[in-house]
Amino acid sequence: MPLDPDALFAPLDLDDRHTVLIAISGGSDSTALLHLFKSFADRHAPALRIVAATVDHGLRAASAGEAQSVAQLCAKIGVDHVTLRWQGEKPATGIQAAARLARYRLLDEAAQKAGADIVLLGHTADDQSETVAMRHARGSAGENRRGDAGMAPAVLYADRTWFVRPLLGTSREDLRDHLRAVGLGWIDDPTNRDPRFERVRTRETRPEAMPDPAARLADGIRAAALIATHVTRPSPGLIRLDPQFLEHEGGVTALRLMLAVTGGTDHLVDAARSERLIAALGERKARATLSRAVVDKRHGAIWLHREHRDLPAPGRPGIGAIWDGRFRVVTPIADAQTIAITGAAAREMDTTVPPGASQALVLAALMAEPAVWQGEVFQGSAAPSPLGPVLATWRLFLPSFDLAPAAALRRLFGLPALPPSPWRDHIFRRP
């Protein structure tokens, strides 16, 4: 059956959007994506500018020529094209992960330059099955069914650019049939047959693992409700949780998220250790350290703060740099100043002790917070901080599955609202 561009792209919210970037490598998936979306836009959004972007990783001798071939195809069908080159030294190990990060960074930069906040990606149902199968093989699919959800239909990058996957329900062979029908060829990347890579080995087994996003979505919504009703920030660096939230479904996920945000870690602690912690927190008093966060239950509340180990050394990080996984530099740091932990200077500060806490607990949290120093002189309370909070778990990538808990945590930390969803039927709509 021929593919229907309207069915693929009508759910996208293109209202008030003037430009869309499409990532195209020249392979069958991204070439079909470009042709299908161009057909859709010509009929439904003729004023929409389409920019195609090819990332040349510089890892193969043929890559520059392939990028030029893609540019010629785009010129033929009337689409603007840019080639993005991954410059600099390449790592000796973990090359695919590094290339992925570079690809997203370059595409995000190109989108910003073009005035687009949407980048379309050509991931298919085959890619989705492989992803779920790989997560099962690594044993990372069963924790609250997070891995079983597979790739999200959209991912927000760096809080500003949506990377959207409209072909996740479409098979690669159907896309190739479409290209054959319209007389377009594609480029076969030899790395897609290289058994050194996990995805290639998984593909050769012809996985039939299907995504199941419903459980992850429901668990995230429950966790968001618990965070909104049972979690507060009563003083700098200190998080208070009502013990009742542990009694509700979604409590494990909410706790894992709070641990990651408090400790500034990219990944959620595994569910098994979280559940052991929850069992310990069933006692009247408990204290533990997990995911770089101190967990202290006392006086009818659970308190979280950053532990005092492995904190950053004094320095002058530049704009955009991440400090301890918990803060981002948002304004320049003066030449004579540095960012360091508050440390013992917290004892000289005027602090308020929230109900149920103690002075020692408030100071322990405050001591691990960043502050401005000028030489040996503490400047933390003398000027606005050049740092703003970030949510470590979603510092770069926020899958649309997690929009509900991310929104709840952003409200908790006073961060701006998320950009509207790229999908018309999502709960985060355009105003």
C-alpha positions in Angstrom: 0.0 0.0 0.0 1.4 3.4 -0.9 2.5 5.6 2.0 0.2 8.5 2.8 2.1 11.7 3.7 -1.0 13.2 5.2 -1.3 10.4 7.7 2.4 10.7 8.6 2.7 14.5 9.0 -0.8 15.9 9.7 -0.4 15.3 13.5 2.6 17.7 13.5 1.8 21.2 14.8 3.2 23.4 12.0 1.0 26.4 12.8 3.1 29.6 13.2 6.2 27.7 12.3 8.1 29.1 9.3 11.0 26.6 8.9 11.5 22.9 9.5 14.9 21.2 9.4 15.2 17.7 8.0 18.2 15.5 8.9 19.2 13.5 5.8 22.2 11.2 5.4 21.3 10.0 1.9 20.2 6.6 3.2 16.8 5.2 2.3 15.0 6.3 5.5 16.0 10.0 5.5 15.7 10.3 1.8 12.1 9.0 1.9 11.4 11.3 4.8 12.5 14.3 2.8 10.5 13.4 -0.3 7.4 12.5 1.7 7.5 15.7 3.8 8.1 17.9 0.8 5.0 16.4 -0.9 3.0 17.1 2.3 4.3 20.6 2.7 3.7 21.6 -0.9 0.0 20.8 -0.5 -0.7 21.9 3.1 2.0 24.4 4.0 3.4 26.0 0.8 5.0 28.9 2.7 6.9 26.6 5.0 10.7 26.6 4.3 12.3 23.2 4.4 16.1 23.0 5.1 17.8 19.7 4.7 21.0 19.1 6.7 23.6 16.4 6.2 26.1 15.7 8.9 29.5 14.7 7.5 31.3 13.0 10.5 34.5 12.7 8.5 34.9 9.1 9.5 34.9 7.6 6.0 36.7 8.8 2.9 33.4 8.6 0.9 31.4 10.8 3.3 32.2 14.2 1.7 31.1 12.9 -1.7 27.9 11.4 -0.2 27.1 14.8 1.3 27.5 16.4 -2.1 25.2 13.8 -3.7 22.6 14.7 -1.1 23.0 18.4 -1.9 22.4 17.6 -5.6 19.2 15.7 -4.8 18.0 18.6 -2.7 18.7 21.1 -5.4 16.8 18.8 -7.8 13.6 18.8 -5.7 13.9 22.5 -4.6 15.0 22.2 -1.0 17.7 24.2 0.6 20.6 22.1 1.9 23.5 22.5 4.3 26.4 20.2 5.1 27.5 20.1 8.7 31.0 18.8 9.5 32.2 17.3 12.7 35.5 19.0 13.2 38.3 18.2 15.7 39.9 15.1 17.1 37.7 12.0 17.2 37.8 9.7 20.2 39.5 6.3 20.0 36.7 4.5 21.8 32.9 5.0 22.0 32.9 6.6 18.5 29.3 5.9 17.8 28.1 7.6 21.0 30.4 10.5 20.4 29.2 10.8 16.8 25.6 10.8 18.0 26.2 13.7 20.4 28.0 15.6 17.7 25.2 15.0 15.3 22.6 16.4 17.6 24.7 19.4 18.5 25.4 20.2 14.9 21.7 19.8 13.9 20.6 21.9 16.8 23.0 24.7 15.8 21.8 24.5 12.2 18.2 24.6 13.3 18.8 27.7 15.4 20.6 29.4 12.5 17.7 28.6 10.2 15.1 29.8 12.6 13.6 26.3 13.1 12.6 24.6 16.4 11.8 21.3 14.8 14.2 18.8 13.3 12.7 15.7 11.6 14.6 12.4 11.9 14.1 9.3 9.8 14.0 6.6 12.5 11.7 3.8 11.4 9.8 0.9 13.0 12.8 -1.3 12.3 15.0 1.1 14.3 12.4 1.0 17.1 12.4 -2.8 17.3 16.2 -2.9 17.4 16.3 -0.3 20.2 13.8 -2.2 22.4 15.7 -5.5 21.7 19.0 -3.9 22.6 17.6 -2.6 25.9 16.2 -6.0 26.7 19.6 -7.5 26.0 21.2 -5.0 28.4 18.6 -5.6 31.1 17.5 -2.0 31.1 13.9 -2.5 29.8 12.1 -3.7 32.9 12.5 -0.8 35.3 9.0 0.7 35.5 8.9 -0.3 31.8 11.0 2.7 30.9 13.2 0.8 28.4 10.2 -1.0 26.9 8.8 2.4 25.7 11.5 2.5 23.0 12.4 5.7 21.2 10.2 8.6 21.9 8.2 10.2 19.0 9.9 13.5 20.0 12.9 14.5 22.0 13.6 18.1 23.3 17.3 18.9 22.9 18.9 21.5 25.3 15.4 22.8 26.2 14.9 24.5 22.8 14.9 22.2 19.7 12.4 19.3 19.1 13.8 16.3 17.3 10.8 14.5 15.9 10.4 11.0 14.5 7.3 10.8 12.4 8.3 7.5 10.8 8.4 5.3 13.9 5.4 3.4 12.7 6.7 2.9 9.2 8.9 0.0 8.0 12.2 0.6 6.2 11.0 -1.7 3.3 7.9 0.4 2.8 10.0 3.5 2.6 12.3 1.9 0.0 9.2 0.8 -2.0 8.2 4.5 -2.0 11.6 5.6 -3.3 11.5 2.9 -6.0 8.0 4.1 -7.0 9.1 7.7 -7.4 12.4 6.9 -9.0 14.8 7.9 -6.3 17.8 6.0 -5.1 19.7 6.1 -1.8 23.1 5.6 -0.4 24.1 2.5 1.6 26.4 3.3 4.5 28.8 0.4 4.9 28.9 0.9 8.7 25.3 -0.3 8.7 26.7 -3.8 8.0 29.7 -3.6 10.3 29.2 -6.3 13.1 31.5 -4.4 15.5 28.4 -2.2 16.3 25.7 -3.4 18.6 22.8 -2.2 16.4 24.2 -4.1 13.4 24.5 -7.3 15.4 20.9 -6.8 16.8 19.6 -6.1 13.3 21.0 -9.4 12.0 18.8 -11.3 14.5 15.7 -9.7 12.9 14.2 -8.6 16.3 10.5 -8.4 16.7 10.5 -6.5 20.0 7.7 -4.0 20.0 7.6 -0.8 22.0 5.1 -0.3 24.9 5.1 3.4 25.9 1.8 3.3 27.8 3.3 2.1 31.1 6.1 4.6 31.1 3.7 7.5 30.2 1.3 6.5 33.0 4.1 6.1 35.5 5.5 9.5 34.6 2.1 11.2 35.0 1.7 9.6 38.4 5.2 10.7 39.4 4.5 14.2 38.3 1.4 14.4 40.4 3.3 13.2 43.5 6.1 15.7 42.9 3.6 18.5 42.6 1.8 17.6 45.8 4.5 16.1 48.1 7.8 17.8 47.2 9.1 21.3 48.2 12.4 23.2 48.3 12.3 24.9 51.7 15.9 26.3 51.6 18.9 26.4 49.2 19.9 22.9 48.2 17.4 21.2 50.5 14.5 19.1 49.2 11.6 18.0 51.4 9.4 15.0 50.5 6.3 14.0 52.4 6.7 10.4 53.4 3.1 9.7 52.1 4.3 9.8 48.5 6.1 6.5 49.0 2.7 4.8 49.5 1.4 5.8 46.1 2.0 4.2 42.7 4.7 6.2 40.9 6.5 6.8 44.2 9.6 4.8 43.0 9.9 6.8 39.9 9.4 10.1 41.7 12.1 9.2 44.2 14.5 8.1 41.5 14.0 11.4 39.7 14.5 13.4 42.9 17.7 11.6 43.7 19.1 12.3 40.2 18.1 16.0 40.3 19.5 16.4 43.8 22.8 14.6 43.1 23.2 16.0 39.6 23.5 12.6 37.9 22.5 11.9 34.3 21.0 8.5 34.8 18.3 7.3 37.3 19.5 5.0 40.0 18.4 1.4 39.3 14.9 0.5 40.5 16.2 -2.3 42.7 18.4 0.0 44.9 15.6 2.5 44.9 13.2 -0.1 46.3 15.7 -1.1 49.0 15.9 2.6 50.0 12.2 2.9 50.1 12.0 -0.2 52.4 14.6 1.5 54.7 12.6 4.7 54.7 9.6 2.8 56.1 11.4 3.1 59.5 10.9 6.1 61.8 14.4 7.3 61.1 16.8 6.5 58.3 19.9 7.9 56.6 21.5 6.8 53.3 23.5 8.1 50.4 22.5 7.2 46.8 23.1 8.8 43.4 25.3 11.5 45.1 22.4 12.5 47.2 22.0 12.3 51.0 18.6 10.9 52.1 17.7 11.8 55.7 14.4 10.8 57.2 13.6 12.6 60.5 10.7 14.4 62.2 8.1 13.1 59.8 9.8 14.2 56.5 12.3 12.9 54.0 15.1 15.4 53.2 17.5 15.3 50.3 20.6 17.3 49.6 23.9 16.9 47.6 26.5 14.8 49.4 29.8 16.5 50.1 32.1 14.2 48.1 33.3 14.8 44.5 32.2 18.4 44.3 33.8 20.6 41.7 37.1 22.4 42.4 37.1 26.2 42.2 37.1 27.5 38.7 35.7 29.9 36.1 33.4 27.9 33.8 32.3 29.6 30.6 28.8 30.5 29.5 26.7 27.3 29.0 29.1 25.1 31.1 27.5 22.7 33.5 28.5 22.9 37.2 28.2 19.6 39.1 25.4 18.4 36.9 23.0 20.7 38.8 23.6 24.2 37.4 24.4 25.9 34.1 26.5 29.1 33.8 24.0 31.7 32.4 25.9 34.9 32.8 29.7 35.7 32.5 31.8 35.3 35.6 34.0 38.3 36.3 37.8 37.9 35.7 38.7 38.1 39.4 36.0 35.7 40.5 35.6 31.9 40.7 32.8 29.5 41.3 33.2 27.2 44.2 31.1 25.5 46.9 29.8 27.6 49.7 31.5 25.4 52.2 32.3 26.7 55.6 31.0 30.1 54.6 27.5 28.8 55.1 28.0 29.0 58.9 28.3 32.8 58.6 25.1 33.2 56.5 21.7 34.1 57.8 19.7 30.9 57.4 16.1 30.0 58.1 15.4 26.5 59.5 12.1 25.1 58.0 9.7 23.2 60.2 10.9 19.6 60.8 14.5 20.3 59.7 17.5 21.3 61.8 20.2 23.9 61.5 22.7 21.2 60.8 20.6 19.8 57.9 20.1 23.3 56.4 23.9 24.0 56.6 24.8 20.6 55.2 22.7 21.4 52.1 23.9 24.9 51.8 27.6 24.0 52.0 27.3 21.9 48.8 25.7 24.8 46.8 27.8 26.9 44.4 28.9 30.4 45.3 30.9 33.3 43.9 34.3 33.8 45.4 36.9 36.6 44.8 40.1 35.1 45.9 39.5 33.9 49.5 36.6 36.3 50.0 33.1 34.9 49.9 30.9 36.9 47.5 27.9 34.5 47.4 25.4 36.8 49.0 26.8 40.0 47.6 25.7 39.6 43.9 23.2 37.6 41.8 24.5 34.1 41.0 25.8 33.6 37.4 24.4 30.0 37.6 20.9 28.7 37.1 19.5 25.3 38.0 19.3 22.4 35.4 17.6 19.0 35.7 20.5 16.7 35.2 18.5 13.7 33.9 17.2 15.8 30.9 20.0 18.3 30.6 20.4 17.5 26.9 17.7 15.1 26.0 14.1 15.2 27.2 12.0 12.4 25.6 8.3 13.3 25.2 7.4 10.3 27.4 8.8 12.4 30.4 7.2 15.7 29.7 4.8 15.5 32.7 7.5 14.8 35.4 9.9 17.2 33.7 7.2 20.0 33.8 6.5 19.3 37.5 10.2 19.5 38.4 10.7 22.7 36.3 8.0 24.3 38.4 9.6 23.1 41.6 12.9 24.6 40.6 11.5 27.8 39.1 12.5 27.1 35.5 10.7 28.4 32.5 7.9 26.3 31.0 8.8 23.8 28.3 8.4 24.7 24.7 5.1 23.5 23.2 5.0 20.0 21.9 5.5 19.5 18.1 2.4 17.2 18.1 -1.1 18.6 17.9 -2.6 15.9 20.1 -0.1 16.2 23.0 -1.0 17.7 26.3 1.6 20.4 25.9 0.0 22.4 23.1 0.9 25.6 21.4 -0.9 28.6 23.1 
